Coordinates of C-alpha atoms in Angstrom, one line a residue:
M1 CA 62.4 -40.5 -46.6
N2 CA 62.8 -42.3 -49.9
K3 CA 61.8 -45.6 -48.2
I4 CA 58.5 -44.2 -46.9
N5 CA 55.4 -45.1 -48.9
P6 CA 54.1 -42.0 -50.8
I7 CA 50.6 -42.7 -49.5
I8 CA 51.9 -42.4 -45.9
I9 CA 53.6 -39.1 -46.9
E10 CA 50.4 -37.8 -48.4
L11 CA 48.4 -38.7 -45.2
L12 CA 50.9 -37.0 -43.0
N13 CA 50.9 -33.9 -45.2
K14 CA 47.1 -33.7 -44.8
R15 CA 47.6 -33.7 -41.0
G16 CA 50.0 -30.8 -41.2
I17 CA 53.2 -32.8 -40.9
S18 CA 55.3 -32.0 -44.0
E19 CA 58.8 -31.2 -42.9
E20 CA 61.3 -34.1 -43.1
T21 CA 62.3 -33.8 -39.5
E22 CA 58.6 -33.8 -38.4
I23 CA 57.8 -36.8 -40.5
L24 CA 60.8 -38.8 -39.2
E25 CA 59.9 -37.9 -35.6
F26 CA 56.2 -38.9 -36.1
L27 CA 57.1 -42.3 -37.5
S28 CA 60.0 -43.0 -35.2
D29 CA 59.9 -45.9 -32.8
K30 CA 61.9 -43.8 -30.4
P31 CA 60.5 -40.3 -30.5
T32 CA 62.3 -37.5 -28.7
K33 CA 59.6 -34.8 -28.4
T34 CA 59.3 -34.1 -24.7
Y35 CA 59.8 -31.1 -22.4
D36 CA 61.5 -30.1 -19.2
P37 CA 59.0 -30.8 -16.3
F38 CA 60.2 -27.7 -14.5
L39 CA 58.7 -25.5 -17.2
L40 CA 55.3 -26.4 -15.6
H41 CA 54.1 -23.5 -13.4
D42 CA 54.6 -24.3 -9.7
L43 CA 56.2 -27.7 -10.3
E44 CA 59.5 -26.9 -8.6
A45 CA 57.6 -25.6 -5.5
G46 CA 55.5 -28.9 -5.6
V47 CA 58.7 -31.0 -5.8
D48 CA 60.3 -29.2 -2.9
L49 CA 57.2 -29.5 -0.7
I50 CA 56.8 -33.2 -1.4
L51 CA 60.5 -34.0 -0.7
S52 CA 60.3 -31.9 2.5
V53 CA 57.1 -33.8 3.7
I54 CA 58.8 -37.1 3.0
N55 CA 62.0 -36.2 4.8
E56 CA 59.9 -35.1 7.8
K57 CA 58.1 -38.5 7.9
K58 CA 54.8 -36.8 7.3
K59 CA 51.7 -38.5 5.7
I60 CA 50.6 -38.0 2.2
C61 CA 47.2 -38.7 0.5
I62 CA 46.8 -38.9 -3.3
Y63 CA 43.3 -37.7 -4.2
G64 CA 42.1 -38.8 -7.6
D65 CA 39.2 -39.3 -10.0
Y66 CA 37.1 -42.4 -10.7
D67 CA 37.9 -42.8 -14.5
A68 CA 40.9 -44.5 -16.2
D69 CA 42.9 -41.3 -16.2
G70 CA 42.3 -40.7 -12.5
I71 CA 43.0 -44.4 -11.6
T72 CA 46.3 -44.4 -13.5
S73 CA 47.3 -41.0 -12.1
V74 CA 46.8 -42.2 -8.5
S75 CA 48.7 -45.4 -9.4
I76 CA 51.6 -43.4 -10.8
M77 CA 52.0 -41.3 -7.7
L78 CA 51.6 -44.3 -5.3
Q79 CA 54.2 -46.3 -7.2
F80 CA 56.7 -43.5 -7.6
L81 CA 56.6 -42.2 -4.1
S82 CA 57.2 -45.8 -2.8
N83 CA 60.8 -45.3 -4.2
L84 CA 61.2 -42.7 -1.5
N85 CA 59.6 -44.8 1.3
A86 CA 56.9 -42.2 1.6
D87 CA 54.0 -42.7 4.0
V88 CA 51.3 -42.5 1.4
T89 CA 47.7 -43.5 0.9
Y90 CA 45.0 -42.6 -1.6
Y91 CA 41.4 -41.5 -1.8
I92 CA 39.0 -41.7 -4.8
P93 CA 35.5 -40.2 -4.3
S94 CA 32.4 -42.2 -5.1
R95 CA 30.8 -41.2 -8.5
F96 CA 27.3 -41.7 -6.9
E97 CA 27.7 -40.2 -3.4
E98 CA 30.3 -37.5 -3.9
G99 CA 30.7 -36.8 -7.6
Y100 CA 33.7 -35.5 -9.4
G101 CA 36.6 -33.6 -7.8
L102 CA 37.4 -32.4 -4.3
N103 CA 34.6 -32.2 -1.7
K104 CA 34.7 -30.9 1.9
E105 CA 33.4 -34.2 3.4
A106 CA 36.2 -36.1 1.8
V107 CA 38.8 -33.5 2.9
A108 CA 37.5 -33.9 6.5
K109 CA 37.8 -37.7 6.3
I110 CA 41.3 -37.4 5.1
K111 CA 42.2 -35.1 7.9
E112 CA 40.9 -37.6 10.4
N113 CA 43.6 -40.0 9.1
S114 CA 46.3 -37.5 10.2
I115 CA 47.3 -36.6 6.7
D116 CA 49.7 -33.7 6.3
L117 CA 49.7 -33.2 2.6
I118 CA 47.0 -33.8 -0.1
I119 CA 48.2 -34.2 -3.7
T120 CA 45.3 -34.1 -6.2
V121 CA 45.6 -35.8 -9.5
D122 CA 43.3 -35.2 -12.5
C123 CA 41.2 -32.7 -10.5
G124 CA 41.1 -29.6 -8.3
S125 CA 42.1 -26.6 -10.4
V126 CA 39.0 -24.6 -9.6
S127 CA 38.2 -26.2 -6.1
Y128 CA 38.9 -22.9 -4.4
E129 CA 36.6 -23.5 -1.4
E130 CA 37.7 -27.1 -0.8
V131 CA 41.4 -26.2 -1.0
A132 CA 40.8 -23.3 1.5
Y133 CA 39.0 -25.8 3.8
A134 CA 42.0 -28.2 3.7
K135 CA 44.3 -25.4 4.6
E136 CA 42.0 -24.4 7.5
L137 CA 42.3 -27.9 8.8
G138 CA 46.1 -27.6 8.8
M139 CA 46.9 -29.6 5.7
D140 CA 49.2 -28.6 2.8
I141 CA 47.7 -29.2 -0.6
I142 CA 49.2 -29.5 -4.1
V143 CA 46.8 -29.6 -7.1
T144 CA 47.9 -31.4 -10.3
D145 CA 45.3 -31.3 -13.1
H146 CA 44.9 -30.8 -16.8
H147 CA 41.3 -29.4 -17.1
S148 CA 40.5 -26.0 -18.5
I149 CA 40.4 -23.2 -15.9
T150 CA 37.3 -21.1 -16.4
D151 CA 36.6 -20.2 -12.8
T152 CA 38.3 -19.0 -9.6
V153 CA 41.7 -20.7 -9.4
A154 CA 42.5 -22.8 -6.3
D155 CA 44.9 -20.9 -4.0
C156 CA 47.7 -23.4 -3.6
I157 CA 50.6 -24.9 -5.5
L158 CA 48.8 -25.6 -8.8
I159 CA 50.4 -27.7 -11.5
N160 CA 48.4 -27.6 -14.7
P161 CA 49.6 -26.8 -18.2
K162 CA 46.4 -24.8 -18.8
H163 CA 47.2 -22.5 -15.9
P164 CA 47.1 -18.9 -17.2
N165 CA 50.7 -18.3 -15.9
C166 CA 52.0 -21.6 -17.3
Q167 CA 54.7 -21.5 -20.0
Y168 CA 54.8 -25.2 -20.7
P169 CA 54.9 -25.7 -24.5
F170 CA 52.4 -28.5 -24.7
K171 CA 48.9 -27.9 -23.2
Y172 CA 47.2 -31.2 -23.7
L173 CA 48.7 -33.6 -21.3
A174 CA 46.2 -35.9 -19.6
G175 CA 46.0 -36.0 -15.8
C176 CA 48.3 -38.9 -15.7
G177 CA 50.7 -37.0 -17.9
V178 CA 50.9 -34.2 -15.4
A179 CA 51.3 -36.7 -12.6
F180 CA 54.2 -38.2 -14.6
K181 CA 55.9 -34.8 -15.1
L182 CA 55.7 -34.2 -11.3
A183 CA 57.3 -37.6 -10.7
Q184 CA 59.9 -36.8 -13.3
G185 CA 60.7 -33.5 -11.5
I186 CA 61.0 -35.3 -8.1
Q187 CA 63.2 -38.0 -9.8
R188 CA 65.6 -35.4 -11.0
K189 CA 65.9 -33.4 -7.7
A190 CA 66.1 -36.6 -5.6
G191 CA 68.7 -38.2 -7.9
L192 CA 66.6 -41.4 -8.4
P193 CA 67.5 -43.7 -11.3
K194 CA 65.6 -43.1 -14.6
R195 CA 64.1 -46.6 -14.1
A196 CA 61.9 -45.1 -11.4
I197 CA 60.0 -43.0 -14.0
N198 CA 60.4 -45.2 -17.1
E199 CA 58.5 -48.0 -15.4
L200 CA 55.5 -45.7 -15.0
L201 CA 55.0 -45.2 -18.7
D202 CA 52.6 -48.1 -19.1
L203 CA 50.2 -46.3 -16.8
V204 CA 50.7 -43.0 -18.6
A205 CA 49.8 -44.7 -21.9
I206 CA 46.6 -46.2 -20.6
G207 CA 45.4 -43.0 -18.9
T208 CA 46.3 -40.8 -21.9
I209 CA 44.5 -43.0 -24.4
G210 CA 41.6 -43.4 -21.9
D211 CA 41.1 -39.7 -21.5
I212 CA 40.9 -39.0 -25.2
V213 CA 43.4 -36.2 -25.2
P214 CA 45.1 -35.3 -28.5
L215 CA 47.6 -38.1 -29.4
V216 CA 50.1 -35.7 -30.8
D217 CA 53.4 -34.0 -29.7
E218 CA 54.5 -35.1 -26.2
N219 CA 51.4 -37.3 -25.6
R220 CA 52.5 -39.4 -28.7
T221 CA 56.0 -39.8 -27.2
L222 CA 54.7 -40.9 -23.8
V223 CA 52.2 -43.3 -25.3
K224 CA 54.7 -44.9 -27.8
Y225 CA 57.2 -45.6 -25.0
G226 CA 54.4 -46.7 -22.7
M227 CA 53.0 -49.2 -25.2
N228 CA 56.5 -50.8 -25.2
V229 CA 56.5 -51.0 -21.4
I230 CA 53.0 -52.7 -21.5
R231 CA 54.3 -55.3 -24.0
Q232 CA 57.2 -56.2 -21.6
G233 CA 54.6 -57.5 -19.1
H234 CA 56.1 -56.2 -15.9
R235 CA 52.8 -55.2 -14.3
K236 CA 51.3 -58.5 -13.2
G237 CA 47.7 -57.3 -12.7
L238 CA 47.6 -55.7 -16.1
V239 CA 49.0 -58.8 -17.7
K240 CA 46.3 -60.9 -16.1
L241 CA 43.6 -58.5 -17.3
I242 CA 45.0 -58.5 -20.8
E243 CA 45.1 -62.4 -20.9
D244 CA 41.6 -62.8 -19.5
I245 CA 39.9 -60.4 -22.0
S246 CA 41.6 -62.4 -24.8
L247 CA 44.2 -59.8 -25.9
Q248 CA 47.7 -60.7 -27.0
L249 CA 50.3 -58.9 -24.9
P250 CA 53.1 -58.8 -27.6
K251 CA 50.8 -57.5 -30.2
I252 CA 48.8 -55.0 -28.1
K253 CA 47.8 -51.8 -29.9
S254 CA 46.2 -48.5 -28.9
D255 CA 42.8 -49.8 -30.1
N256 CA 43.1 -52.6 -27.6
I257 CA 43.8 -50.1 -24.8
A258 CA 40.9 -47.9 -25.8
F259 CA 38.3 -50.6 -26.3
G260 CA 39.6 -53.3 -24.0
I261 CA 41.6 -52.2 -21.0
V262 CA 40.1 -48.7 -20.5
P263 CA 36.5 -49.8 -20.4
H264 CA 37.3 -52.4 -17.7
L265 CA 39.0 -49.8 -15.6
N266 CA 36.2 -47.3 -16.2
A267 CA 33.6 -49.9 -15.3
A268 CA 34.9 -50.0 -11.8
G269 CA 34.0 -46.3 -11.2
R270 CA 30.8 -46.5 -13.3
M271 CA 29.3 -49.5 -11.5
M272 CA 30.9 -49.8 -8.1
D273 CA 34.2 -48.4 -6.7
A274 CA 37.2 -47.2 -8.7
K275 CA 39.6 -48.3 -6.0
I276 CA 39.5 -51.8 -7.4
G277 CA 41.2 -50.4 -10.5
V278 CA 44.1 -49.0 -8.4
E279 CA 44.4 -52.3 -6.6
L280 CA 44.7 -54.1 -9.9
L281 CA 47.5 -51.9 -11.1
K282 CA 49.3 -52.2 -7.7
A283 CA 49.1 -56.0 -7.7
Q284 CA 52.5 -57.7 -7.5
M285 CA 51.5 -61.3 -8.2
L286 CA 49.3 -63.0 -10.8
E287 CA 47.5 -64.9 -8.0
E288 CA 46.8 -61.7 -6.2
S289 CA 45.2 -60.1 -9.3
Q290 CA 43.0 -63.0 -10.3
P291 CA 39.9 -62.1 -8.1
I292 CA 40.3 -58.4 -9.0
V293 CA 40.3 -59.2 -12.8
E294 CA 37.3 -61.4 -12.3
E295 CA 35.5 -58.6 -10.6
L296 CA 36.4 -56.1 -13.3
I297 CA 35.2 -58.4 -16.0
K298 CA 32.0 -59.0 -14.2
N299 CA 31.5 -55.3 -13.7
N300 CA 32.1 -54.6 -17.4
R301 CA 29.6 -57.2 -18.4
Q302 CA 27.1 -55.7 -16.1
R303 CA 27.9 -52.2 -17.5
K304 CA 27.2 -53.4 -21.0
K305 CA 23.8 -54.9 -20.0
V306 CA 22.7 -51.8 -18.1
Q307 CA 24.0 -49.7 -21.0
E308 CA 21.9 -51.6 -23.5
D309 CA 18.8 -51.5 -21.4
T310 CA 19.2 -47.8 -20.8
F311 CA 19.7 -47.1 -24.5
I312 CA 16.4 -48.8 -25.3
Q313 CA 14.6 -46.9 -22.5
C314 CA 16.0 -43.5 -23.6
E315 CA 15.4 -44.2 -27.3
K316 CA 11.8 -45.0 -26.5
I317 CA 11.4 -41.7 -24.6
I318 CA 12.9 -39.9 -27.7
L319 CA 10.6 -41.6 -30.2
E320 CA 7.5 -41.0 -28.0
N321 CA 8.2 -37.4 -27.0
H322 CA 11.1 -35.8 -28.8
R323 CA 11.2 -37.3 -32.3
E324 CA 11.3 -33.8 -34.0
D325 CA 13.6 -32.1 -31.4
L326 CA 16.9 -30.8 -32.8
F327 CA 18.6 -31.3 -29.4
F328 CA 17.6 -34.3 -27.4
I329 CA 17.1 -33.6 -23.6
V330 CA 16.0 -37.0 -22.3
N331 CA 14.6 -37.0 -18.8
C332 CA 15.2 -40.6 -17.7
P333 CA 15.1 -40.6 -13.9
D334 CA 16.0 -44.2 -13.4
A335 CA 18.9 -44.3 -15.8
H336 CA 22.1 -45.5 -14.3
E337 CA 24.3 -42.5 -13.7
G338 CA 27.5 -44.4 -14.4
I339 CA 26.6 -45.2 -18.0
S340 CA 24.4 -42.2 -19.0
G341 CA 27.3 -40.5 -20.8
I342 CA 28.0 -43.5 -22.9
V343 CA 24.3 -43.9 -23.8
A344 CA 24.1 -40.1 -24.7
G345 CA 27.0 -40.7 -27.0
K346 CA 25.4 -43.6 -28.7
L347 CA 22.1 -41.8 -29.2
K348 CA 24.1 -38.8 -30.6
D349 CA 25.9 -41.1 -33.1
K350 CA 22.7 -42.8 -34.2
Y351 CA 20.5 -39.7 -34.6
K352 CA 23.3 -37.2 -35.4
K353 CA 21.9 -34.8 -32.8
P354 CA 23.4 -33.5 -29.5
T355 CA 22.0 -35.5 -26.6
I356 CA 21.8 -34.9 -22.8
I357 CA 20.4 -37.6 -20.5
L358 CA 19.0 -36.4 -17.2
T359 CA 18.9 -38.6 -14.1
S360 CA 17.2 -37.9 -10.8
T361 CA 19.3 -37.4 -7.6
G362 CA 16.2 -37.9 -5.5
E363 CA 16.5 -34.5 -3.9
N364 CA 14.6 -32.3 -6.4
Y365 CA 17.7 -32.1 -8.6
L366 CA 18.5 -33.5 -12.0
K367 CA 22.0 -34.5 -13.0
G368 CA 22.8 -34.4 -16.7
T369 CA 25.4 -35.8 -19.0
G370 CA 25.7 -34.8 -22.6
R371 CA 27.5 -35.5 -25.9
S372 CA 27.5 -33.3 -29.0
I373 CA 28.0 -33.5 -32.7
K374 CA 31.0 -31.9 -34.5
K375 CA 29.5 -28.5 -35.4
I376 CA 27.8 -27.8 -32.1
N377 CA 30.0 -26.7 -29.1
L378 CA 28.2 -28.1 -26.1
Y379 CA 30.1 -26.1 -23.5
N380 CA 29.4 -22.8 -25.2
L381 CA 25.7 -23.8 -25.6
L382 CA 25.3 -24.6 -21.9
K383 CA 27.2 -21.5 -20.9
E384 CA 24.3 -19.5 -22.4
Q385 CA 22.0 -21.3 -19.9
E386 CA 24.4 -21.1 -17.0
K387 CA 21.9 -19.3 -14.7
L388 CA 19.7 -22.4 -14.7
F389 CA 22.4 -24.7 -13.3
E390 CA 23.8 -25.3 -9.8
R391 CA 27.0 -26.3 -11.5
F392 CA 28.2 -27.4 -15.0
G393 CA 31.4 -28.1 -16.8
G394 CA 32.9 -29.9 -19.8
H395 CA 34.1 -29.1 -23.3
A396 CA 32.9 -28.9 -26.9
G397 CA 32.0 -32.5 -27.2
A398 CA 30.9 -33.6 -23.7
C399 CA 29.4 -32.0 -20.6
G400 CA 28.0 -32.5 -17.1
L401 CA 25.4 -30.4 -15.2
L402 CA 23.3 -30.3 -12.1
M403 CA 20.1 -28.3 -11.9
K404 CA 16.8 -28.1 -10.0
N405 CA 13.8 -30.0 -11.4
E406 CA 11.8 -26.8 -11.7
N407 CA 14.3 -25.4 -14.3
L408 CA 13.8 -28.3 -16.8
D409 CA 11.2 -26.5 -19.0
A410 CA 13.2 -23.3 -19.2
F411 CA 16.3 -25.4 -20.1
R412 CA 14.5 -27.0 -23.0
Q413 CA 13.2 -23.7 -24.2
G414 CA 16.6 -22.0 -23.9
I415 CA 18.4 -24.8 -25.8
S416 CA 15.7 -24.9 -28.5
A417 CA 16.0 -21.1 -29.1
S418 CA 19.8 -21.3 -29.2
I419 CA 19.8 -24.1 -31.7
L420 CA 17.4 -22.3 -34.0
K421 CA 19.7 -19.2 -33.9
M422 CA 22.6 -21.4 -34.8
M423 CA 20.7 -22.9 -37.7
E424 CA 19.9 -19.4 -39.0
L425 CA 23.6 -18.8 -39.2
D426 CA 24.5 -22.2 -40.6
P427 CA 21.6 -24.1 -42.2
D428 CA 23.8 -27.2 -42.7
I429 CA 24.9 -27.5 -39.0
F430 CA 23.3 -30.9 -38.7
Q431 CA 24.6 -32.1 -42.1
E432 CA 27.1 -34.9 -41.7
E433 CA 30.2 -34.4 -43.9
L434 CA 31.8 -37.4 -45.6
E435 CA 35.3 -37.3 -44.2
I436 CA 37.8 -39.3 -46.3
D437 CA 41.5 -39.2 -45.6
I438 CA 42.4 -41.0 -48.8
A439 CA 40.7 -42.9 -51.7
L440 CA 42.5 -46.1 -52.8
E441 CA 42.1 -48.8 -55.4
G442 CA 41.8 -52.4 -54.2
K443 CA 45.2 -53.4 -55.6
E444 CA 46.9 -50.7 -53.5
L445 CA 45.9 -52.5 -50.3
N446 CA 49.1 -54.5 -49.7
F447 CA 51.1 -55.7 -46.7
E448 CA 53.7 -52.9 -47.2
L449 CA 51.0 -50.2 -47.1
I450 CA 49.3 -51.7 -44.0
D451 CA 52.7 -51.8 -42.2
G452 CA 53.2 -48.2 -43.1
L453 CA 49.8 -47.2 -41.8
E454 CA 50.5 -48.9 -38.5
K455 CA 53.5 -46.6 -38.1
L456 CA 51.0 -43.7 -37.8
A457 CA 49.7 -45.3 -34.5
P458 CA 49.0 -44.8 -31.7
F459 CA 45.6 -43.7 -32.9
G460 CA 43.2 -41.5 -31.0
S461 CA 42.0 -37.9 -30.7
C462 CA 43.6 -35.7 -33.3
N463 CA 45.4 -38.7 -34.8
E464 CA 42.5 -40.9 -35.9
K465 CA 43.0 -44.0 -37.9
P466 CA 43.0 -43.0 -41.5
N467 CA 39.6 -43.2 -43.1
V468 CA 40.1 -45.0 -46.4
A469 CA 37.5 -45.0 -49.2
L470 CA 37.1 -47.9 -51.6
S471 CA 34.7 -46.7 -54.3
Q472 CA 32.6 -48.5 -57.0
I473 CA 32.4 -51.7 -54.9
L474 CA 30.0 -54.6 -55.5
I475 CA 29.2 -56.6 -52.3
K476 CA 29.1 -60.3 -52.8
N477 CA 29.1 -63.5 -50.6
L478 CA 27.4 -61.7 -47.7
Q479 CA 27.3 -63.6 -44.5
Y480 CA 25.8 -62.3 -41.2
M481 CA 27.6 -63.1 -38.0
G482 CA 26.4 -63.3 -34.4
N483 CA 23.0 -64.4 -33.0
D484 CA 21.6 -60.9 -33.5
R485 CA 23.0 -60.6 -37.0
K486 CA 24.6 -57.2 -36.1
H487 CA 27.9 -58.1 -37.8
A488 CA 28.6 -59.1 -41.4
R489 CA 31.4 -60.6 -43.6
F490 CA 31.5 -60.1 -47.4
S491 CA 33.7 -59.9 -50.4
A492 CA 34.3 -56.4 -51.8
C493 CA 34.6 -56.7 -55.5
C494 CA 36.6 -53.6 -56.7
K495 CA 36.5 -51.9 -60.1
D496 CA 40.2 -52.9 -60.7
G497 CA 39.3 -56.5 -60.5
S498 CA 40.7 -57.2 -57.0
V499 CA 38.5 -58.8 -54.3
I500 CA 39.0 -57.7 -50.7
Q501 CA 37.5 -59.7 -47.8
S502 CA 35.6 -57.2 -45.6
V503 CA 34.1 -57.2 -42.1
L504 CA 31.4 -54.9 -40.7
F505 CA 30.9 -54.8 -37.0
N506 CA 27.7 -53.7 -35.1
K507 CA 26.1 -51.9 -38.1
A508 CA 24.8 -54.8 -40.3
I509 CA 21.1 -54.2 -39.3
E510 CA 21.5 -50.4 -39.8
L511 CA 23.2 -50.8 -43.2
K512 CA 21.2 -53.8 -44.4
E513 CA 19.7 -52.0 -47.4
K514 CA 23.2 -51.1 -48.7
L515 CA 24.6 -54.5 -48.0
T516 CA 21.8 -56.3 -49.9
G517 CA 20.9 -53.7 -52.6
Q518 CA 23.1 -55.1 -55.3
K519 CA 24.2 -51.6 -56.1
V520 CA 27.7 -50.1 -56.4
V521 CA 28.7 -48.6 -53.1
T522 CA 31.6 -46.8 -51.4
L523 CA 33.2 -48.5 -48.4
L524 CA 34.8 -46.4 -45.7
G525 CA 37.1 -48.0 -43.2
S526 CA 40.7 -49.2 -42.7
P527 CA 42.8 -52.1 -44.1
D528 CA 44.0 -54.6 -41.6
I529 CA 45.9 -58.0 -41.5
S530 CA 44.1 -61.0 -40.1
E531 CA 46.0 -64.0 -39.1
W532 CA 44.6 -67.6 -38.7
N533 CA 46.6 -70.8 -38.2
G534 CA 49.8 -69.0 -39.3
T535 CA 48.3 -67.6 -42.5
K536 CA 48.1 -63.8 -43.0
R537 CA 45.6 -62.1 -45.3
I538 CA 44.4 -58.6 -45.9
Q539 CA 40.9 -57.6 -44.9
F540 CA 39.1 -54.3 -44.8
L541 CA 37.4 -53.2 -41.6
V542 CA 34.3 -51.3 -42.7
N543 CA 33.1 -48.3 -40.6
D544 CA 30.4 -47.1 -43.0
I545 CA 28.8 -47.7 -46.4
W546 CA 27.7 -44.9 -48.8

């Protein structure tokens, strides 16, 4: 403990980690916080059924979701069950034609392929009718999932830490985390070597980071070990993707996963077919993975272009029709369904207002995707309008819905009335709070501190990168970067006489007045180490300027 920088101790204390054993566990390269898989409700019954099906040479289908969590969850089960020579295939529904989760048409197709057992990953907890239909067709079904259960529970073996009867100590596993615990249970009962599950941890790390579940407790353990497995470079398709998007395998961090690998996997499901992501993670040879990586990169470029065009289109609708609205409901029939959630998030970030983008299904229905600000629980807000929807779901920060065109006006009116009531109770509900983890002087930014801050990684939900404030800063030597001048580099002249080289990405236009105002400002961001031609230097990555 005496060797730990006091600033690191202070940051951990602010995050509720104050006991010595907790601090050492949090900073450890080899954390031990994990739990017995058999504490999960129904897991033992699921293990027994899977082993029985495999022993009887019956056929299994893994049914997943089209995002990074779903893709990695499917890949985990495919790879693990191959150790038992299982007869196994997989199915991922189309985002555009089928939508999220189990559907009866897919279940019927799966039955046509003589499947005996369906194992869902990352979906299915409330698919009561679809599960019943699978059983009517003569198939067994096991649901593994991690989503909240607020509806009728599927009547089958259901492995979900959020199940009302589940005593598992940690409730926030991603879908891939639940799939991993199932594999862990099978490994123990079948007597397989630990290698069979350890080699899955890279997939668990990617899916867990990608699904933005809290990176605390057991998730932190899984991701830390998983990052080490990624760096070892055993998964050839993943190595090829990492190389081709200009990441460095030995130095890969959780940020690189979140903003590099995950978007490329998600782009498959957003723009075409998520199965290509599974095929990448299955690839055994670099040559085999080359065309897959090229396709993923092309898809992600296309996703960015469509996303930018859609943002411009939706922003125009807002400025022309909804400028004064407190909650943006943007009816943009031609918006690409695969990226509407990202665009809603970017509009929410820019205008600091909850945003839902509605797209047309072409059948008198509107499909909506929304994102919300910190003080407004989107799920609770939509729950008040539930009668207007064919279906809806989500959580505090994000949601999805389906409703008839004719209900749009009532939806707008209902949301507006609810927001006004919320403002009566809390007039500052839209006021953005300046969140600072710690304020430092320029001279305190040294290599030792930055190394210590890196031990707080992996960063993500509930363990964000510390937001450091440098106050009373004069900006000098400003240089814009990029053809669109969206980025900037400058010297931050601190009140203690030190000068910190600083970089601002994507916000140079938005913050131009503060960059060029010749006034004392506060920089918010995080210190980092840049390396060029073997020379290391400290720089400050700026998130905002006040």
